[in-house]
Structures are given as structure tokens and as C-alpha cells.
Short mmCIF file of C-alpha atoms in Angstrom, two decimals:
data_model
loop_
_atom_site.label_atom_id
_atom_site.label_comp_id
_atom_site.label_asym_id
_atom_site.label_seq_id
_atom_site.Cartn_x
_atom_site.Cartn_y
_atom_site.Cartn_z
CA SER A 16 139.68 -0.15 32.14
CA GLN A 17 143.17 -0.45 32.99
CA GLY A 18 145.07 -3.65 33.42
CA THR A 19 147.89 -4.60 35.93
CA THR A 20 151.32 -4.55 34.44
CA THR A 21 153.30 -7.59 35.26
CA LEU A 22 156.92 -7.39 35.07
CA PRO A 23 159.08 -10.37 33.85
CA THR A 24 160.76 -12.45 36.52
CA GLY A 25 164.08 -11.09 37.23
CA SER A 26 163.06 -7.35 36.99
CA VAL A 27 164.83 -5.09 39.37
CA LEU A 28 161.69 -3.59 41.45
CA GLN A 29 163.82 -1.22 43.62
CA VAL A 30 167.38 0.04 44.51
CA VAL A 31 168.84 1.19 47.67
CA SER A 32 172.37 2.50 47.97
CA ALA A 33 174.67 3.99 50.57
CA THR A 34 178.20 5.42 50.47
CA LEU A 35 180.46 5.54 53.44
CA LYS A 36 182.74 8.47 52.76
CA SER A 37 184.32 8.97 56.14
CA ALA A 38 187.58 7.16 57.43
CA VAL A 39 186.89 4.69 60.25
CA ALA A 40 189.15 3.09 62.62
CA ILE A 41 187.64 0.07 64.72
CA SER A 42 190.32 -0.18 67.46
CA SER A 43 188.63 -2.24 70.15
CA ASN A 44 189.26 -6.00 70.68
CA GLN A 45 186.53 -7.41 68.55
CA THR A 46 187.80 -10.98 68.55
CA ASN A 47 184.42 -12.33 69.43
CA THR A 48 181.91 -9.70 68.28
CA TYR A 49 181.24 -8.36 64.95
CA VAL A 50 180.57 -4.58 65.04
CA ALA A 51 179.28 -2.18 62.28
CA SER A 52 181.70 -0.76 59.75
CA GLY A 53 179.23 2.15 58.91
CA LEU A 54 178.18 0.65 55.64
CA THR A 55 174.42 -0.11 55.78
CA ALA A 56 171.37 -0.02 53.74
CA THR A 57 167.79 -0.69 54.35
CA ILE A 58 165.10 -2.09 52.01
CA THR A 59 161.39 -3.14 52.21
CA PRO A 60 160.66 -5.98 49.74
CA SER A 61 157.29 -5.54 47.99
CA SER A 62 156.91 -9.47 48.03
CA THR A 63 157.93 -12.34 50.03
CA SER A 64 158.86 -14.18 46.95
CA SER A 65 161.44 -11.33 45.90
CA LYS A 66 165.24 -11.73 46.02
CA ILE A 67 167.39 -9.28 47.38
CA LEU A 68 170.80 -8.80 45.47
CA VAL A 69 173.32 -7.23 47.85
CA SER A 70 176.63 -5.90 46.37
CA PHE A 71 179.29 -3.83 48.31
CA THR A 72 182.84 -2.41 47.70
CA THR A 73 185.15 -1.74 50.75
CA ASN A 74 188.47 -0.28 50.99
CA SER A 75 190.22 -1.76 54.26
CA GLY A 76 193.63 -2.07 55.80
CA THR A 77 195.52 -3.22 58.73
CA ASN A 78 198.98 -2.08 60.05
CA GLY A 79 201.14 -4.71 58.61
CA ASP A 80 201.06 -8.52 59.49
CA VAL A 81 199.77 -7.57 63.00
CA ASN A 82 196.10 -8.68 62.63
CA HIS A 83 193.37 -9.64 60.21
CA ASN A 84 189.96 -7.94 59.55
CA TYR A 85 187.09 -10.25 59.19
CA MET A 86 184.23 -8.77 57.16
CA VAL A 87 180.81 -10.19 57.12
CA LEU A 88 177.49 -9.22 55.80
CA HIS A 89 174.42 -9.28 57.96
CA ARG A 90 170.79 -9.25 57.16
CA ASN A 91 169.32 -7.61 60.31
CA THR A 92 171.14 -9.79 63.03
CA THR A 93 171.71 -12.94 60.78
CA GLU A 94 175.18 -13.47 59.23
CA ILE A 95 174.82 -14.41 55.31
CA GLY A 96 177.09 -15.05 52.56
CA SER A 97 180.16 -16.01 54.62
CA ALA A 98 182.61 -19.07 54.02
CA THR A 99 182.27 -21.90 56.42
CA TYR A 100 184.19 -21.88 59.63
CA VAL A 101 186.66 -24.63 59.68
CA ASP A 102 188.59 -25.89 62.94
CA SER A 103 189.92 -22.63 64.07
CA ARG A 104 189.68 -20.75 60.78
CA THR A 105 187.23 -17.84 60.93
CA GLY A 106 184.72 -17.81 57.99
CA ALA A 107 184.09 -14.56 56.54
CA GLN A 108 182.88 -12.69 53.38
CA ALA A 109 186.54 -10.96 53.28
CA VAL A 110 189.58 -11.33 55.18
CA VAL A 111 191.93 -8.38 54.88
CA ASN A 112 195.67 -8.00 55.97
CA THR A 113 197.75 -5.12 54.43
CA ARG A 114 200.93 -3.23 54.90
CA GLY A 115 200.58 0.00 57.01
CA GLY A 116 200.42 2.40 53.92
CA THR A 117 197.98 0.34 51.81
CA GLN A 118 194.23 -0.41 51.34
CA LEU A 119 192.77 -3.47 49.88
CA THR A 120 189.75 -3.02 47.72
CA TYR A 121 187.30 -5.93 48.06
CA ALA A 122 183.93 -6.28 46.21
CA GLY A 123 181.47 -8.87 47.06
CA SER A 124 177.73 -9.76 46.48
CA VAL A 125 175.10 -12.15 47.78
CA LEU A 126 171.72 -13.08 46.49
CA ASP A 127 169.49 -13.33 49.46
CA SER A 128 166.10 -14.78 49.85
CA PRO A 129 164.71 -13.12 52.87
CA THR A 130 160.93 -14.20 52.26
CA THR A 131 159.51 -11.08 54.14
CA THR A 132 157.75 -7.84 53.40
CA SER A 133 159.24 -6.04 56.50
CA ALA A 134 161.94 -3.72 56.38
CA ILE A 135 165.59 -5.45 56.18
CA THR A 136 168.86 -3.84 57.08
CA TYR A 137 171.89 -5.03 55.43
CA LYS A 138 175.19 -4.07 57.33
CA LEU A 139 178.70 -4.98 56.63
CA LYS A 140 180.42 -5.75 59.92
CA VAL A 141 183.91 -6.29 60.91
CA LYS A 142 185.84 -7.93 63.68
CA THR A 143 189.63 -7.94 64.07
CA SER A 144 191.74 -10.94 65.15
CA ASN A 145 193.24 -9.09 68.09
CA THR A 146 193.31 -5.61 69.62
CA ASN A 147 194.82 -3.86 66.59
CA ALA A 148 192.52 -1.72 64.46
CA ALA A 149 190.67 -2.46 61.42
CA TYR A 150 190.69 0.47 58.99
CA PHE A 151 188.05 1.50 56.44
CA ASN A 152 188.45 4.13 53.58
CA ARG A 153 192.12 4.88 54.92
CA SER A 154 195.47 3.05 55.34
CA ALA A 155 196.73 2.54 59.00
CA ARG A 156 199.63 4.95 58.30
CA ASP A 157 197.07 7.63 57.15
CA THR A 158 199.81 10.32 56.49
CA ASN A 159 198.54 13.88 55.95
CA ASN A 160 200.55 14.29 52.70
CA ALA A 161 199.08 14.76 49.28
CA ALA A 162 201.51 12.30 47.90
CA TYR A 163 200.72 9.49 50.28
CA ASP A 164 197.81 7.58 52.05
CA GLY A 165 194.75 8.93 50.18
CA ARG A 166 191.24 8.48 51.40
CA SER A 167 188.61 6.36 49.62
CA VAL A 168 184.83 5.47 49.85
CA SER A 169 182.88 2.16 50.41
CA GLN A 170 179.63 1.47 48.93
CA ILE A 171 176.62 -1.02 49.39
CA THR A 172 173.79 -1.52 46.98
CA VAL A 173 170.60 -3.74 47.55
CA MET A 174 168.29 -4.39 44.76
CA GLU A 175 164.97 -6.15 44.94
CA VAL A 176 164.72 -8.65 42.06
CA GLY A 177 161.21 -9.94 41.17
CA ALA A 178 160.64 -13.63 41.32
#
């Protein structure tokens, strides 16, 4: 007879990863609404007691000190892992403000306890502080010249960790 193998607590049970290779410009006024950046991954936990470790790396920019990109992580429709909103200050996972020819790399992670065995979609979303664009995987200037303004990638990885 074969027995059931029990993995130790903290074992990685599954991994899902996605890479955003395209350059994205979110140029509508998103002052009150977060929109998808294109960085998303879906996982279906095998147990309600599992934890989900979400890690991501983004490359983002603005066109000088004209706006801020506020990035947040959502589990389905719920914002998770953000700083607390204080008075008029927006709480986020990351806040980006760069010169026109630069990109800022930001890496973050959240250990989530979703308590479900249904599929969960994790998305990195963004809103801007005004009508100016948020850029991902490119600078705002985005000069078509090999010596300037290269393109980059952003990634998200979700891992189910056994409890």
C-alpha cells in the first residue's frame, strides 16, 4: 500500500509567473480609479490554509515632476499590501516619479492569506495623480535611438506555500 506524502509546512506547492514584455502608456486621467498595468497572474490554491507569496518587479516612469504613478496590488478586486492612506496622501505599494528619460525599477512582495480554493487573479494596477501618463517598461521620452531609452520587462510571480 502506498502512503500519502506530507510536505513540511512552508513548502512551495505551485508557482505561476507572468512577464509583461510590451511597453505600456496609461494616459487617461485615473485620479480616482486604478486600472490594470498588464501585469497579472492567476493561481488556484490547493488548500484554504495555504499562503500565497506574490512578488513582482516593475519598470515605470513619468515625464518629469508632472505626476506620480501610484501602483497597488489587487487580489481579484481587493487591494492588498498598500501603505495606509493618511489625510490627502495616497497609500500605495509603490509611488513613482522620474525624469522623462528614466525608468525606476521597483520590486515588492506580499504574503497573502486568501483562505480559498477558488482561482485568484493577482494584478498590479496603477493610477496617476493627474491626466499625465504612467509608463511601464519604457521611459516617457522613449527615443528611438540605440544609445537612449531602452525597453524593459516587468514580472509577477505567485507561489502557493503550504501551511
